[in-house]
mmCIF file of C-alpha atoms in Angstrom:
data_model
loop_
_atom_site.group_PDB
_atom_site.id
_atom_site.type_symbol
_atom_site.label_atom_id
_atom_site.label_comp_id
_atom_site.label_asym_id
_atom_site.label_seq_id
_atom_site.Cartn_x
_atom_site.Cartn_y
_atom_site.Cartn_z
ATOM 1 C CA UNK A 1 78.844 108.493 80.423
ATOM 2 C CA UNK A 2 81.835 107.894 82.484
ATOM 3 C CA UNK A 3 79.944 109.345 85.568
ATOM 4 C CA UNK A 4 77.247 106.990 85.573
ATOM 5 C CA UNK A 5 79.391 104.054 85.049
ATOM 6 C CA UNK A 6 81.299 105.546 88.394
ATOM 7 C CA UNK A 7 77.918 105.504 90.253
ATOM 8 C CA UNK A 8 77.344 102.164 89.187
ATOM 9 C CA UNK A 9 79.667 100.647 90.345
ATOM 10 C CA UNK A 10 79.873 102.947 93.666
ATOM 11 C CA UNK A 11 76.564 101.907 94.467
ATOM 12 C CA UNK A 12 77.730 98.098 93.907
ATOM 13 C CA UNK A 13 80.562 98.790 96.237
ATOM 14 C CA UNK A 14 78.520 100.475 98.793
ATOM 15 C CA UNK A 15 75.802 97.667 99.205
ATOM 16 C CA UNK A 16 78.514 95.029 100.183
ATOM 17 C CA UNK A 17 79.240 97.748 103.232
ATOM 18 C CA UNK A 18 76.336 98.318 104.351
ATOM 19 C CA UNK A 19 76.022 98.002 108.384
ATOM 20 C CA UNK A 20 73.514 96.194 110.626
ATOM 21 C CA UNK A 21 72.313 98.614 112.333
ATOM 22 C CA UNK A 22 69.629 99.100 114.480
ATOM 23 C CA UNK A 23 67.799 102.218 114.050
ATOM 24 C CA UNK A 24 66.563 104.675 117.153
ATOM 25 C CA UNK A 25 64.646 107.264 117.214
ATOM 26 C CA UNK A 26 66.175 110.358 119.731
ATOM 27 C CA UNK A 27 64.909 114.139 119.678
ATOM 28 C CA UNK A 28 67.609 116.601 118.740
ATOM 29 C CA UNK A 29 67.420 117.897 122.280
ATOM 30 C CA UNK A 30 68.048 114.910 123.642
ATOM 31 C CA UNK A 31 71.014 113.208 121.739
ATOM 32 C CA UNK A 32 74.228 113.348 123.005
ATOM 33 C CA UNK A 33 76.445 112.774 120.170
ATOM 34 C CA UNK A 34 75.454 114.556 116.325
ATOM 35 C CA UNK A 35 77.166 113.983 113.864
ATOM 36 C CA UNK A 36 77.294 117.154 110.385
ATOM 37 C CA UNK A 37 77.699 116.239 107.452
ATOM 38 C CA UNK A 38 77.828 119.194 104.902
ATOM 39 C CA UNK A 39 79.186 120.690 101.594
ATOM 40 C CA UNK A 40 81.276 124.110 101.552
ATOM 41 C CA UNK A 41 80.337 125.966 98.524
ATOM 42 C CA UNK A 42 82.315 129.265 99.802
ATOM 43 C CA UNK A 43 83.410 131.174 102.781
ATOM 44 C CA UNK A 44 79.625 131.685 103.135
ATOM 45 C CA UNK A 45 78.303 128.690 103.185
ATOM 46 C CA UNK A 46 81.535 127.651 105.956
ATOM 47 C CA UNK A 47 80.196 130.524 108.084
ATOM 48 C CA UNK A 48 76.411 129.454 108.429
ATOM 49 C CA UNK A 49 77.956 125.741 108.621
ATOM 50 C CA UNK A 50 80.003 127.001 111.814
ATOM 51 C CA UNK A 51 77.197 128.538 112.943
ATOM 52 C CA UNK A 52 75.142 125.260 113.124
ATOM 53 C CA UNK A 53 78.004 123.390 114.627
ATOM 54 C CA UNK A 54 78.525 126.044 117.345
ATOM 55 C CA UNK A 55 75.265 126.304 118.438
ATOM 56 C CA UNK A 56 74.786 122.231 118.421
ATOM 57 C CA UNK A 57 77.720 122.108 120.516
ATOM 58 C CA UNK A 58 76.346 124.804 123.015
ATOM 59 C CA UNK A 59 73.677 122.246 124.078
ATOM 60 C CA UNK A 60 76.588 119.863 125.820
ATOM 61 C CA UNK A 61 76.509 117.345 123.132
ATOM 62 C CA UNK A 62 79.779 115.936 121.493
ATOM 63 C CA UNK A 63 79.584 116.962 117.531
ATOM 64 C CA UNK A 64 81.577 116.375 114.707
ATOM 65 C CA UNK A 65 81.504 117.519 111.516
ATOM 66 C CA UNK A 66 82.933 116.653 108.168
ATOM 67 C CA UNK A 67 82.736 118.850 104.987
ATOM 68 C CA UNK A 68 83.290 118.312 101.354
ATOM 69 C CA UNK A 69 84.159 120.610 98.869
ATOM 70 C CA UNK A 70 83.459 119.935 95.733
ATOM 71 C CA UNK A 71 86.878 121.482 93.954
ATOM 72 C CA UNK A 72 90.777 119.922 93.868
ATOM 73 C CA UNK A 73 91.980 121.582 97.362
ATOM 74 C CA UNK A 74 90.593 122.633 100.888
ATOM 75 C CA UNK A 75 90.215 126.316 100.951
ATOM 76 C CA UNK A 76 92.123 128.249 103.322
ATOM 77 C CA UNK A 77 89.277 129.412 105.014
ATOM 78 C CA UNK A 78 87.734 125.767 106.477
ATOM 79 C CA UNK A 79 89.912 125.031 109.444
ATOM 80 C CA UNK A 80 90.742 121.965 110.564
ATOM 81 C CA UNK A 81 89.412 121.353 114.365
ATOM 82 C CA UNK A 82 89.462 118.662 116.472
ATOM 83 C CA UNK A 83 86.131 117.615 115.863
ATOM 84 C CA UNK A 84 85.436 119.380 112.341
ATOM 85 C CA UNK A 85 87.461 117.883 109.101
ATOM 86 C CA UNK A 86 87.230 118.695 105.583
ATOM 87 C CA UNK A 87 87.551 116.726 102.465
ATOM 88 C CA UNK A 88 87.931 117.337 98.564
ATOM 89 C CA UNK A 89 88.361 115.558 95.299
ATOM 90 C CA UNK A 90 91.659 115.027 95.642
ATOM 91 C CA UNK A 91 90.803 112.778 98.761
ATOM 92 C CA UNK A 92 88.739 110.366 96.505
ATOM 93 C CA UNK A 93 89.366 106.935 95.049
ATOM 94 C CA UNK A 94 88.655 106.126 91.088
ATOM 95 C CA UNK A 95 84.849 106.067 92.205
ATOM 96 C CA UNK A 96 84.122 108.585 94.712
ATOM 97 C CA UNK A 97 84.635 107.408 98.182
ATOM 98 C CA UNK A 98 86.625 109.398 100.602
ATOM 99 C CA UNK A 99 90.116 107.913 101.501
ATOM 100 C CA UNK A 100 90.649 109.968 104.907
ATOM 101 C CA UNK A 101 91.229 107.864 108.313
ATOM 102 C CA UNK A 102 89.244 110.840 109.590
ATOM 103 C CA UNK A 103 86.379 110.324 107.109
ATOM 104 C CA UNK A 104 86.580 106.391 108.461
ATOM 105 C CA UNK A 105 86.647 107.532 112.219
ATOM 106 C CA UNK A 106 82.924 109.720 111.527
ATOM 107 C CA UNK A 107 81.673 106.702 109.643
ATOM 108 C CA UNK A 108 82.193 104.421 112.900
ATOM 109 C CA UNK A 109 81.314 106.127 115.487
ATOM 110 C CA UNK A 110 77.999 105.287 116.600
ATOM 111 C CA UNK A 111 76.136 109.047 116.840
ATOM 112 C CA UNK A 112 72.847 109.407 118.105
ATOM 113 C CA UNK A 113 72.114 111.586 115.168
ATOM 114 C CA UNK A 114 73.673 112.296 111.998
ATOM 115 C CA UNK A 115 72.398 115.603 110.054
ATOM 116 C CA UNK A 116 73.123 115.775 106.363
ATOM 117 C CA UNK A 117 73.070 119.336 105.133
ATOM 118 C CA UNK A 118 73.466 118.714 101.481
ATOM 119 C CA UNK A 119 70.852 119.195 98.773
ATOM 120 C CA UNK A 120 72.661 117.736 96.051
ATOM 121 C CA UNK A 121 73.967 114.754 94.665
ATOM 122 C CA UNK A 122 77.631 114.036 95.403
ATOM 123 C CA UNK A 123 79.072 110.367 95.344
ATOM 124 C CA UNK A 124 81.191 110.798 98.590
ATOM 125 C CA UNK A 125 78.579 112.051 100.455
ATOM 126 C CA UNK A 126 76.113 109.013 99.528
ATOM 127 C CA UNK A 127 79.502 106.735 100.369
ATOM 128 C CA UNK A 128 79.679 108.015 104.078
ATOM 129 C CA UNK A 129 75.526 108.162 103.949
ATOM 130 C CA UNK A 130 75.626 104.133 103.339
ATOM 131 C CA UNK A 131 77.912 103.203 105.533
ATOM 132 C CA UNK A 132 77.643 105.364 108.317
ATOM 133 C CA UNK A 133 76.994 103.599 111.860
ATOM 134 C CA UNK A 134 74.715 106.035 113.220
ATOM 135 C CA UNK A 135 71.337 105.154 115.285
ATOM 136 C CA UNK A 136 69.043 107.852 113.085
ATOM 137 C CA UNK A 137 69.924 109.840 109.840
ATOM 138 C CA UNK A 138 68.549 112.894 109.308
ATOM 139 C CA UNK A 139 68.296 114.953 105.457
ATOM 140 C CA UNK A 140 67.133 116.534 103.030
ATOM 141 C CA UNK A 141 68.179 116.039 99.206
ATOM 142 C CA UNK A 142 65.766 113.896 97.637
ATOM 143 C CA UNK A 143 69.010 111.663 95.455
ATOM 144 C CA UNK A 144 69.388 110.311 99.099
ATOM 145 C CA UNK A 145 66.061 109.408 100.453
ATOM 146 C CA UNK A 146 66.736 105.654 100.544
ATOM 147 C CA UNK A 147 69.684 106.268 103.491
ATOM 148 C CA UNK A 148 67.648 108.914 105.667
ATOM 149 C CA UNK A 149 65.080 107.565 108.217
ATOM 150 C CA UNK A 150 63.634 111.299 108.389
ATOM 151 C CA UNK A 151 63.463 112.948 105.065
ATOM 152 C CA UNK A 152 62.766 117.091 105.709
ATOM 153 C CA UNK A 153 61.775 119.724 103.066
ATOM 154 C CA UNK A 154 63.024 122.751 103.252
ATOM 155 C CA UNK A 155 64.643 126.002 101.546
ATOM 156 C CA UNK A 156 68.123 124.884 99.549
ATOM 157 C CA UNK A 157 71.050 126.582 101.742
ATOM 158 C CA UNK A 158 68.508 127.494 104.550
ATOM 159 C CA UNK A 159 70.522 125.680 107.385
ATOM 160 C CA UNK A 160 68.966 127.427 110.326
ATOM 161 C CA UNK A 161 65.388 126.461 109.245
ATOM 162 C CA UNK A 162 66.872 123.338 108.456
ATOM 163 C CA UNK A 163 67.854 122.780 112.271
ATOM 164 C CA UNK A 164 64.760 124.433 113.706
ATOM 165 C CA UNK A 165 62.876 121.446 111.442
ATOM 166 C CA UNK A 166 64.940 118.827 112.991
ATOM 167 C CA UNK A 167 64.283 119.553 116.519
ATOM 168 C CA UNK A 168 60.616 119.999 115.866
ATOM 169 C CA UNK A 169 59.946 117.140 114.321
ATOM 170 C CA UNK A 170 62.523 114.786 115.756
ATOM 171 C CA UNK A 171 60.999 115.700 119.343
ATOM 172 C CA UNK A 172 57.617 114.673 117.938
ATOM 173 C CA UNK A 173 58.658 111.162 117.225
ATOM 174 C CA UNK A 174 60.469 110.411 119.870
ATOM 175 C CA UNK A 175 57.288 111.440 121.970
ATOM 176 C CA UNK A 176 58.363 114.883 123.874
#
């Protein structure tokens, strides 16, 4: 009961922030900033996570990535980089939004992409999903259609098929 009042009255919140923002469409291949957003489970899940964010970063493009976990504290295994950051409950206000400056900072900048690699529902990800500036939003858990402009099915946890998706099908509307 107490959860869904909290979503209420996130999703209130949320559609006074919404930005203006005007939407482009740019093939994986080509963007030059991507932003990742993503959920650590376990040491697993932060390994195929890095994974992704190394091999997005191999193309020359500037990526950032920010990570929730869904438990009180960070785990000593997700390092904070310079352009990775992690976030957990404790980071939260009363309804769910993250209170980091360095959550803030990935919701402003303008990325050519943003890739959401969750595939289920949690309140601070659909907080930085509806107010994030970015040109094109890219993901795949169906509780978020509404903020994605490219909605992708795939296998739950399967990042690399995930990726391989997005750069098919993202090159195919932007024409290439």
């Amino acid at each position: 009961m107490f959860a869904k009042i909290k979503k209420y009255f996130l999703r209130k919140h949320l559609a006074t922030k919404k930005p203006n923002k005007i939407r482009e469409v740019c093939s994986l291949e080509r963007a030059n900033s991507v932003g990742v957003l993503c959920e650590i489970t376990d040491e697993d899940s932060y390994k195929a996570i890095f994974r992704i964010f190394t091999q997005l970063q191999q193309g020359g493009r500037i990526v950032h990535l920010i990570g929730y976990i869904d438990e009180k504290y960070v785990p000593f295994y997700c390092l904070q980089q310079l352009s990775a950051d992690y976030f957990c409950q404790k980071q939260l206000n009363w309804c769910g939004e993250p209170n980091m400056i360095q959550v803030t900072d990935f919701i402003n900048r303008d990325f050519d992409i943003l890739i959401d690699f969750n595939y289920r529902y949690h309140a601070p990800i659909e907080a930085i999903l509806a107010t994030a500036h970015s040109k094109f939003i890219i993901g795949s858990c169906a509780d978020y259609q509404q903020q994605y402009d490219l909605t992708l099915q795939t296998e739950n946890g399967n990042y690399t098929q995930f990726l391989g998706s997005a750069f098919t099908y993202t090159s195919k509307l932007a024409g290439k």
